[in-house]
PDB file of C-alpha atoms and ligand atoms in Angstrom:
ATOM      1  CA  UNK E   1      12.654  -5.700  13.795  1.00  0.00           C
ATOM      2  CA  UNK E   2       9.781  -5.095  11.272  1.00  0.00           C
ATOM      3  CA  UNK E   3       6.293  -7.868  11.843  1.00  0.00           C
ATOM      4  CA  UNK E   4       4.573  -7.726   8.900  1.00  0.00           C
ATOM      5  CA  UNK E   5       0.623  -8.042   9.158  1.00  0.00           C
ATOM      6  CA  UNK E   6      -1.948  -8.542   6.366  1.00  0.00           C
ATOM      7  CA  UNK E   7      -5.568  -8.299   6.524  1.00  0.00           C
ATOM      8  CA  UNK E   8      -7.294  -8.895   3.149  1.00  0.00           C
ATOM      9  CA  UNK E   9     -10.221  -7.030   3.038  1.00  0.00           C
ATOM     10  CA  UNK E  10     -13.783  -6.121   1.130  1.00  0.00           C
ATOM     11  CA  UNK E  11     -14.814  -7.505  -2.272  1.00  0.00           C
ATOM     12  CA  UNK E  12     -11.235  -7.266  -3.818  1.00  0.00           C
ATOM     13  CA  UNK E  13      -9.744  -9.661  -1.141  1.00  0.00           C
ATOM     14  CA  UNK E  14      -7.235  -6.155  -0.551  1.00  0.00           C
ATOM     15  CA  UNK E  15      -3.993  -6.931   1.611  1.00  0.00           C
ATOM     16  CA  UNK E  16      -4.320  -3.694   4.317  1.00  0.00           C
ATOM     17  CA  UNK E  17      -1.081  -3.989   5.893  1.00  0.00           C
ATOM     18  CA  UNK E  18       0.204  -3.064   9.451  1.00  0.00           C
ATOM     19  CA  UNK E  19       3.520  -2.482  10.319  1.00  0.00           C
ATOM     20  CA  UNK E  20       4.962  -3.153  13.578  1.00  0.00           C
ATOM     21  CA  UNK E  21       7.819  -2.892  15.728  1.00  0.00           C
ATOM     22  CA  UNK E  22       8.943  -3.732  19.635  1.00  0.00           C
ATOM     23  CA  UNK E  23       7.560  -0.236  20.293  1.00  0.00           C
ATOM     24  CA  UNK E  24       4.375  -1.259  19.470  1.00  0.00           C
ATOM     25  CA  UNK E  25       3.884   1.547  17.496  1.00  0.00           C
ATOM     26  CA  UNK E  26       2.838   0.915  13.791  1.00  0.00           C
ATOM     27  CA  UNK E  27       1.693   2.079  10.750  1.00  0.00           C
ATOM     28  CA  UNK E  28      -1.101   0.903   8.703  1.00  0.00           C
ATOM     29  CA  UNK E  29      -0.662   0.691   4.659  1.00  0.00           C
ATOM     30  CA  UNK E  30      -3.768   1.056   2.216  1.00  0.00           C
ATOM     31  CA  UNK E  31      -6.451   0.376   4.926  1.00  0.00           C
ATOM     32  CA  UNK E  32      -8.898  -1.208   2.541  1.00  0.00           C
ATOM     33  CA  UNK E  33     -11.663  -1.568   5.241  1.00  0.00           C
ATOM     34  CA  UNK E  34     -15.055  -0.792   3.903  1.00  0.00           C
ATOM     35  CA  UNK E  35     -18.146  -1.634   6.192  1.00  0.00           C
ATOM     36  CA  UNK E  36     -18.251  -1.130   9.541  1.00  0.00           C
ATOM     37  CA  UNK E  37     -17.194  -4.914  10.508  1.00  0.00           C
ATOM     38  CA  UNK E  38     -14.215  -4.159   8.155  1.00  0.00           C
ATOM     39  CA  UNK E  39     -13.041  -1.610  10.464  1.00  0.00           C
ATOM     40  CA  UNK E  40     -14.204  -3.099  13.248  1.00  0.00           C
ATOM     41  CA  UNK E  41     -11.882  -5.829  12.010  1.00  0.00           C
ATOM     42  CA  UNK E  42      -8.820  -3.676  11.551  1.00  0.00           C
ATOM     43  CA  UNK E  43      -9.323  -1.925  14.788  1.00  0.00           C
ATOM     44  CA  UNK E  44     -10.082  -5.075  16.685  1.00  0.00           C
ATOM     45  CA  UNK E  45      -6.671  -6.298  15.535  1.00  0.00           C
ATOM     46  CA  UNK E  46      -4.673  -3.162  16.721  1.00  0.00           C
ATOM     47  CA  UNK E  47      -6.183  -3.417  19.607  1.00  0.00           C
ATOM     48  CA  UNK E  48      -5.650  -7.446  20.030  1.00  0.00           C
ATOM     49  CA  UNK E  49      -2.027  -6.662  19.612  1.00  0.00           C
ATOM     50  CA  UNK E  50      -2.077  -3.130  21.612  1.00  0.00           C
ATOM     51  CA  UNK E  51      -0.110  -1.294  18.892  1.00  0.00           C
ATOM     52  CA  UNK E  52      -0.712   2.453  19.124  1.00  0.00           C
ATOM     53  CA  UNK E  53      -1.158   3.361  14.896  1.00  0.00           C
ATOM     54  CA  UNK E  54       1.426   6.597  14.593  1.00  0.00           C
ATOM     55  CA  UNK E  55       1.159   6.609  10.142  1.00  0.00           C
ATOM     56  CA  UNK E  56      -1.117   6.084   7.951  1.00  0.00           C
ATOM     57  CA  UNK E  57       0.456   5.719   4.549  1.00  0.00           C
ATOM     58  CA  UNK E  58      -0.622   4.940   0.643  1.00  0.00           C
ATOM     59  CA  UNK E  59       1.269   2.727  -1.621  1.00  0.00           C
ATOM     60  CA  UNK E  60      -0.950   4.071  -3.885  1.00  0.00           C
ATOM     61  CA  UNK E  61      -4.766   6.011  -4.434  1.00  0.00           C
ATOM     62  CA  UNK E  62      -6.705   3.536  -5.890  1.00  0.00           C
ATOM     63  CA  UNK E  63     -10.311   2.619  -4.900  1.00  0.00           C
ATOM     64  CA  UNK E  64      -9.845  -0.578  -3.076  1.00  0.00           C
ATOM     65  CA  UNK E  65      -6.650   0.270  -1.269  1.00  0.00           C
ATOM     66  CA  UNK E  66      -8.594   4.127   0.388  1.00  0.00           C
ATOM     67  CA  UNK E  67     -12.067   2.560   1.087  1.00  0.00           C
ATOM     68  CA  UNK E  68     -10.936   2.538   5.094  1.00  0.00           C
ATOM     69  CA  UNK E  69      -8.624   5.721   4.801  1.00  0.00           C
ATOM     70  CA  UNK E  70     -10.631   8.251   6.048  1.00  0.00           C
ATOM     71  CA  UNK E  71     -12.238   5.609   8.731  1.00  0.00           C
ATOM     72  CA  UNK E  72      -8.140   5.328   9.925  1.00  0.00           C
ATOM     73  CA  UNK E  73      -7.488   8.917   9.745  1.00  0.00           C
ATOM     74  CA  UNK E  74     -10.173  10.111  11.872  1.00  0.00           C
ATOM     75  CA  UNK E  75     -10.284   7.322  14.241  1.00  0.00           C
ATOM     76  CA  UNK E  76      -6.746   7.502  15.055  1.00  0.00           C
ATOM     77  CA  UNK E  77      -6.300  11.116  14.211  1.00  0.00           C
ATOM     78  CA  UNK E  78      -3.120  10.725  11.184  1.00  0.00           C
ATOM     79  CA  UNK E  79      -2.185  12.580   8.285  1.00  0.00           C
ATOM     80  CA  UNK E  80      -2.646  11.081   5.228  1.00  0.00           C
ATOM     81  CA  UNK E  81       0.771   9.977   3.431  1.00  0.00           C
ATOM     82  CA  UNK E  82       0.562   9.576  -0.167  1.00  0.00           C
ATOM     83  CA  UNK E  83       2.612  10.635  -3.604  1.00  0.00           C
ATOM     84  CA  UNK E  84       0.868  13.389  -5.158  1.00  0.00           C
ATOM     85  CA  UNK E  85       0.973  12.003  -8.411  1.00  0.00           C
ATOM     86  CA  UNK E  86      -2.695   9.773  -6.943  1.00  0.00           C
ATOM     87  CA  UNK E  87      -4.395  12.716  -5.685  1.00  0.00           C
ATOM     88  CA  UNK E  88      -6.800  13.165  -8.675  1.00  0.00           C
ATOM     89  CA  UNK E  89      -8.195   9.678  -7.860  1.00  0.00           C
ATOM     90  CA  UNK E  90      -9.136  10.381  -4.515  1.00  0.00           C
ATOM     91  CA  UNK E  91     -11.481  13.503  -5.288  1.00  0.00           C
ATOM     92  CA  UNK E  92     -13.420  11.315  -7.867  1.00  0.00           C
ATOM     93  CA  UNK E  93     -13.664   8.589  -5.908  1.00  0.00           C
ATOM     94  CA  UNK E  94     -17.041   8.464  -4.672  1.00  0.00           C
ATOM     95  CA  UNK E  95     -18.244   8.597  -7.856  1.00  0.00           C
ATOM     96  CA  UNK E  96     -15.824   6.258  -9.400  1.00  0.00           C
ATOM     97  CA  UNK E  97     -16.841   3.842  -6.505  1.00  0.00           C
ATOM     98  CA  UNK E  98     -20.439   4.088  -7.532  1.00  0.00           C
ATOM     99  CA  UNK E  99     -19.490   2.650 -11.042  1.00  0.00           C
ATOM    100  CA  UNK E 100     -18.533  -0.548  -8.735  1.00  0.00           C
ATOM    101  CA  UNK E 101     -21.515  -0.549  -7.041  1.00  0.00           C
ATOM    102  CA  UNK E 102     -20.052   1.061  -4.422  1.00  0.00           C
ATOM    103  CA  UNK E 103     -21.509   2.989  -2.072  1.00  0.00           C
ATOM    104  CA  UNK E 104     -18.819   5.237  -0.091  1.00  0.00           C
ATOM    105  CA  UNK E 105     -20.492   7.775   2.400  1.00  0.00           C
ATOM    106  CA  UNK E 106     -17.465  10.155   1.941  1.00  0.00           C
ATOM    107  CA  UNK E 107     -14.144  10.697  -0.238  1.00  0.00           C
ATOM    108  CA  UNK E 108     -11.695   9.930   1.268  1.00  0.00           C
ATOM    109  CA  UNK E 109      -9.332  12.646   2.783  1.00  0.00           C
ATOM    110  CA  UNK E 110      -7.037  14.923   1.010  1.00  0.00           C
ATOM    111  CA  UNK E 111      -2.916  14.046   1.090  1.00  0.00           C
ATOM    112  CA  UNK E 112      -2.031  15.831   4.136  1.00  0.00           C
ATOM    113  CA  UNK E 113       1.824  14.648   3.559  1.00  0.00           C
ATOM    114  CA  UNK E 114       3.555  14.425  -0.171  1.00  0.00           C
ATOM    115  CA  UNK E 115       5.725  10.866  -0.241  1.00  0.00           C
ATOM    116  CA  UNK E 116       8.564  11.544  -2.578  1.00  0.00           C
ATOM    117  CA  UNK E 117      11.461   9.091  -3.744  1.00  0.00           C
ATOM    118  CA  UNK E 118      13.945   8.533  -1.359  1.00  0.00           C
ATOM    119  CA  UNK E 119      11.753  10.022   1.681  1.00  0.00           C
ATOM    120  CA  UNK E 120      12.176   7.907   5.084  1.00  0.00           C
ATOM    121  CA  UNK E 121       9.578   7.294   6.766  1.00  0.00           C
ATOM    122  CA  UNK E 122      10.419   6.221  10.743  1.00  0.00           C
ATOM    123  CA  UNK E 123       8.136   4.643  12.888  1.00  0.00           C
ATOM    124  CA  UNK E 124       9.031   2.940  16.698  1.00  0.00           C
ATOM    125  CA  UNK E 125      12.757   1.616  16.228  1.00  0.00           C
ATOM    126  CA  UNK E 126      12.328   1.136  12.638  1.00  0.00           C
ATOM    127  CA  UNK E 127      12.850   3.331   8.792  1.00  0.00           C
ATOM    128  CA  UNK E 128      11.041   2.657   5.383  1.00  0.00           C
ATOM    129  CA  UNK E 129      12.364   4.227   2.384  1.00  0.00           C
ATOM    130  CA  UNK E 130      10.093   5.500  -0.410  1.00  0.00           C
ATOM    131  CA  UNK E 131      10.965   4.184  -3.506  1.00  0.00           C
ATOM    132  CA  UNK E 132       8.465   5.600  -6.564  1.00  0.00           C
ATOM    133  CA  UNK E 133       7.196   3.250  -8.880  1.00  0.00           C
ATOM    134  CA  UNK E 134       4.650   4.573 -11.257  1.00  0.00           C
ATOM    135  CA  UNK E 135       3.093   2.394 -13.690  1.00  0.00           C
ATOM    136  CA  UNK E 136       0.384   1.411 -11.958  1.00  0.00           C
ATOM    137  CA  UNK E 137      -0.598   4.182 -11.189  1.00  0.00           C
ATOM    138  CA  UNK E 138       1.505   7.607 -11.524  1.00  0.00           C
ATOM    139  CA  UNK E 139       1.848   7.858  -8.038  1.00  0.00           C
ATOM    140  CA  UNK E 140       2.528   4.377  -6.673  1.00  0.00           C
ATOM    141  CA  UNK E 141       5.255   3.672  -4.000  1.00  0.00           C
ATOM    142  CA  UNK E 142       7.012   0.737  -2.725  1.00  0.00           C
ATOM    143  CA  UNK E 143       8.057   1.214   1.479  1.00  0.00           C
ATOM    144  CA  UNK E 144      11.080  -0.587   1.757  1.00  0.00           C
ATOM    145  CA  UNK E 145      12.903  -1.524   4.687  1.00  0.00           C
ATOM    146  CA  UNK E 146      16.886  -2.010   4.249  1.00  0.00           C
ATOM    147  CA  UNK E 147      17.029  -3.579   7.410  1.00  0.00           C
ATOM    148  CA  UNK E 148      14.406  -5.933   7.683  1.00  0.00           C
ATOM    149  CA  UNK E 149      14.543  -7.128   4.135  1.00  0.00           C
ATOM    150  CA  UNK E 150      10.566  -6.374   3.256  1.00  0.00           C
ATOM    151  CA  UNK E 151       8.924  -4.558   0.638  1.00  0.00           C
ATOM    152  CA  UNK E 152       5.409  -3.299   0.919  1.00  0.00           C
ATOM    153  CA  UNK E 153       5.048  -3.129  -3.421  1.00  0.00           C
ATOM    154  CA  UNK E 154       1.046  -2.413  -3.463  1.00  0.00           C
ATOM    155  CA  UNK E 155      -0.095  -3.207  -7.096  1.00  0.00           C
ATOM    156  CA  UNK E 156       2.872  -2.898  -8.968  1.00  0.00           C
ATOM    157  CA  UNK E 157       3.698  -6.096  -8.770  1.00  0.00           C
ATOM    158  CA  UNK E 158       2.065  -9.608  -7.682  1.00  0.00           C
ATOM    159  CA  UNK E 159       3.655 -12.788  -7.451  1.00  0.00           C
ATOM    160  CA  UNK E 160       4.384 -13.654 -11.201  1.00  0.00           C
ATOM    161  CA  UNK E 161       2.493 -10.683 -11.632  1.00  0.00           C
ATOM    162  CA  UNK E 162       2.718  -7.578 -12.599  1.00  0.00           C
ATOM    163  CA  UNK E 163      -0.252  -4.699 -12.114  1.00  0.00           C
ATOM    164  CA  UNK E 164      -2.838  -3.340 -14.327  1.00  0.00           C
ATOM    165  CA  UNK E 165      -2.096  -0.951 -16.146  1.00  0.00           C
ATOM    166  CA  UNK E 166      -5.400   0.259 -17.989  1.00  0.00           C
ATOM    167  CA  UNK E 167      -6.749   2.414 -15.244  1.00  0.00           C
ATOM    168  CA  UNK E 168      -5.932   6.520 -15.554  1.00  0.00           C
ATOM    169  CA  UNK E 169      -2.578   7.362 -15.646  1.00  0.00           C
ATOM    170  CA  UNK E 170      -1.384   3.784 -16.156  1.00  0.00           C
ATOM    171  CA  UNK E 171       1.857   3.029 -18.101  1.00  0.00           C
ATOM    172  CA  UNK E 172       2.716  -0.612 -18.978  1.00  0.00           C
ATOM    173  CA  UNK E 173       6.396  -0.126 -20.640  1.00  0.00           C
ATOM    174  CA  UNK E 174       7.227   2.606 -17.023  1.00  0.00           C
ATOM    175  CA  UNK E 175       5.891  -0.148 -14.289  1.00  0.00           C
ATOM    176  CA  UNK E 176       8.183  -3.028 -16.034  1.00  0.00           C
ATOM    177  CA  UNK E 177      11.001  -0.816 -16.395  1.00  0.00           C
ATOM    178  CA  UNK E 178      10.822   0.633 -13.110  1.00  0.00           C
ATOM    179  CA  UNK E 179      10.218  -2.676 -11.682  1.00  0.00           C
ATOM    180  CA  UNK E 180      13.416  -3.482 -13.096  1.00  0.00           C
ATOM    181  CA  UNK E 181      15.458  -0.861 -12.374  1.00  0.00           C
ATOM    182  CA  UNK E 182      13.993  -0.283  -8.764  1.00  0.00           C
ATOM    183  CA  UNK E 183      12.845  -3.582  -7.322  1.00  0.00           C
ATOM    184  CA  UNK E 184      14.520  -6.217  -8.941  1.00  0.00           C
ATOM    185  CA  UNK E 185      17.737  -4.876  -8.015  1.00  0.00           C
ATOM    186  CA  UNK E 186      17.362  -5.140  -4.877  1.00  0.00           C
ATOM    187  CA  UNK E 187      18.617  -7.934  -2.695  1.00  0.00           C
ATOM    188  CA  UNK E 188      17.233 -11.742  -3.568  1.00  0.00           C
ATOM    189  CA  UNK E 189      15.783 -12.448  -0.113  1.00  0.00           C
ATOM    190  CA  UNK E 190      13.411  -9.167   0.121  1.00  0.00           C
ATOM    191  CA  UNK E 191      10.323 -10.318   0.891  1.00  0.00           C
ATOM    192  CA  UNK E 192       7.761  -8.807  -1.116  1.00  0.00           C
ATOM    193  CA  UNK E 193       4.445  -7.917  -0.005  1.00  0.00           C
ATOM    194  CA  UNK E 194       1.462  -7.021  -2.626  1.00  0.00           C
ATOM    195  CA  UNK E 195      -1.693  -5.668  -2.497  1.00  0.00           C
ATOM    196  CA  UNK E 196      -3.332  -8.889  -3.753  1.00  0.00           C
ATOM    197  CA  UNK E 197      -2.312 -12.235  -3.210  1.00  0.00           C
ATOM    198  CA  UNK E 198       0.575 -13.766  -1.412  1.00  0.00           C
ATOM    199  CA  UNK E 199       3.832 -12.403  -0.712  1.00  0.00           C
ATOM    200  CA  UNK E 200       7.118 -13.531  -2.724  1.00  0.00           C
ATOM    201  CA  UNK E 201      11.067 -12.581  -2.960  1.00  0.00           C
ATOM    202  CA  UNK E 202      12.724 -10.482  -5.060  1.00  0.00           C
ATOM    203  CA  UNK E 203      15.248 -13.866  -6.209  1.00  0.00           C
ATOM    204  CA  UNK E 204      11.418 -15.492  -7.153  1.00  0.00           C
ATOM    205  CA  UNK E 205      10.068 -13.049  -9.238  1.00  0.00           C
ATOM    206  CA  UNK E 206      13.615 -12.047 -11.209  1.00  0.00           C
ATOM    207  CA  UNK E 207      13.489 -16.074 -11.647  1.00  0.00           C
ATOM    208  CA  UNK E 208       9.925 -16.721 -12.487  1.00  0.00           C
ATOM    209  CA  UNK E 209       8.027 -13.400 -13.181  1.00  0.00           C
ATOM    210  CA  UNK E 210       7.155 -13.672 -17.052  1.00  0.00           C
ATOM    211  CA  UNK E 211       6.566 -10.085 -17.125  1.00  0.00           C
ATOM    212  CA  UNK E 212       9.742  -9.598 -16.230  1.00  0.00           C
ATOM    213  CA  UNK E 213      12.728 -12.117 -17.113  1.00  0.00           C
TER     214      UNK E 213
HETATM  215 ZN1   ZN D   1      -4.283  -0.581  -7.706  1.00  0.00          ZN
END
């Protein structure tokens, strides 16, 4: 049985999730963590709960969701898991980040493992699937677990929401259609989990998501 964690993080109020099992193992989604009491935070909480972190995976590549990746990667020595369609982002970001006011001492590593549709991920007891989901961004994913009825949907969608789609490689008319034909069908109690906000189902937003009735 999945247990969902969020920790909203840094400026952008990002939802870094962890994902947990009986095992205790876990793995920790878009680590937004950007000062060191960020990390302190997300470590402290790992920690707190004594889960041992075994993936470290992207929904998707952009700035506010990688500000902790490398910080996650080296501290608990995983290989970044992202689809390759975000790479570009990542070996701007510094840069980009500066345009923010942001000052990041590093980039953040390079995608050690390429997510692809229909990849499953397995962690402790537990599976996520890889559904892709570009809109967003070209390479966002949604983790979905069958089982356990969650969906870790990053930016692509928000309660009543839907993400931006003005940032490089964005595609307004692919995220709504791929929300459609990928999310929506799944089943209505799916919890959905963005990376802003509060969580939602997948019966509430095919209800009462104006982007998408
Ligand atoms: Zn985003």
């Amino acid at each position: 049985m999945i247990k969902v964690d969020v920790l909203p993080i840094n400026q952008w109020q990002e939802n870094t999730y962890i994902l947990s099992d009986e095992s205790k193992e876990c793995v920790v989604i878009d680590p937004g963590c950007l000062s060191a009491e960020e990390n302190k935070h997300v470590s402290d909480f790992i920690a707190a709960n004594e889960l041992k972190p075994v993936r470290l995976l992207q929904t998707h590549c952009h700035l506010d969701h990688v500000f902790g990746t490398r910080y996650i990667h080296e501290t608990y020595n995983l290989k970044l898991e992202a689809h390759q369609g975000d790479e570009f982002f990542l070996e701007q970001m510094q840069s980009y980040a500066m345009q923010f006011g942001v000052q990041m001492e590093e980039n953040p590593p390079a995608i050690d493992i390429y997510l692809n549709e229909g990849d499953t991920i397995k962690f402790g007891n537990s599976e996520l699937k890889v559904i892709h989901v570009p809109g967003h961004s070209p390479g966002g994913v949604v983790f979905y677990s069958e089982a356990d009825k969650i969906a870790i949907v990053g930016d692509a969608l928000f309660r009543q929401s839907i993400g931006r789609t003005d940032l490089p490689g964005g595609d307004h008319e692919a995220l709504i259609t791929n929300l459609k034909e990928k999310i929506l069908c799944l089943d209505d109690d799916v919890v959905v989990y963005p990376g802003h906000g509060p969580s939602s189902t997948v019966g509430f937003e095919r209800m009462n998501n104006p982007f998408l009735t």
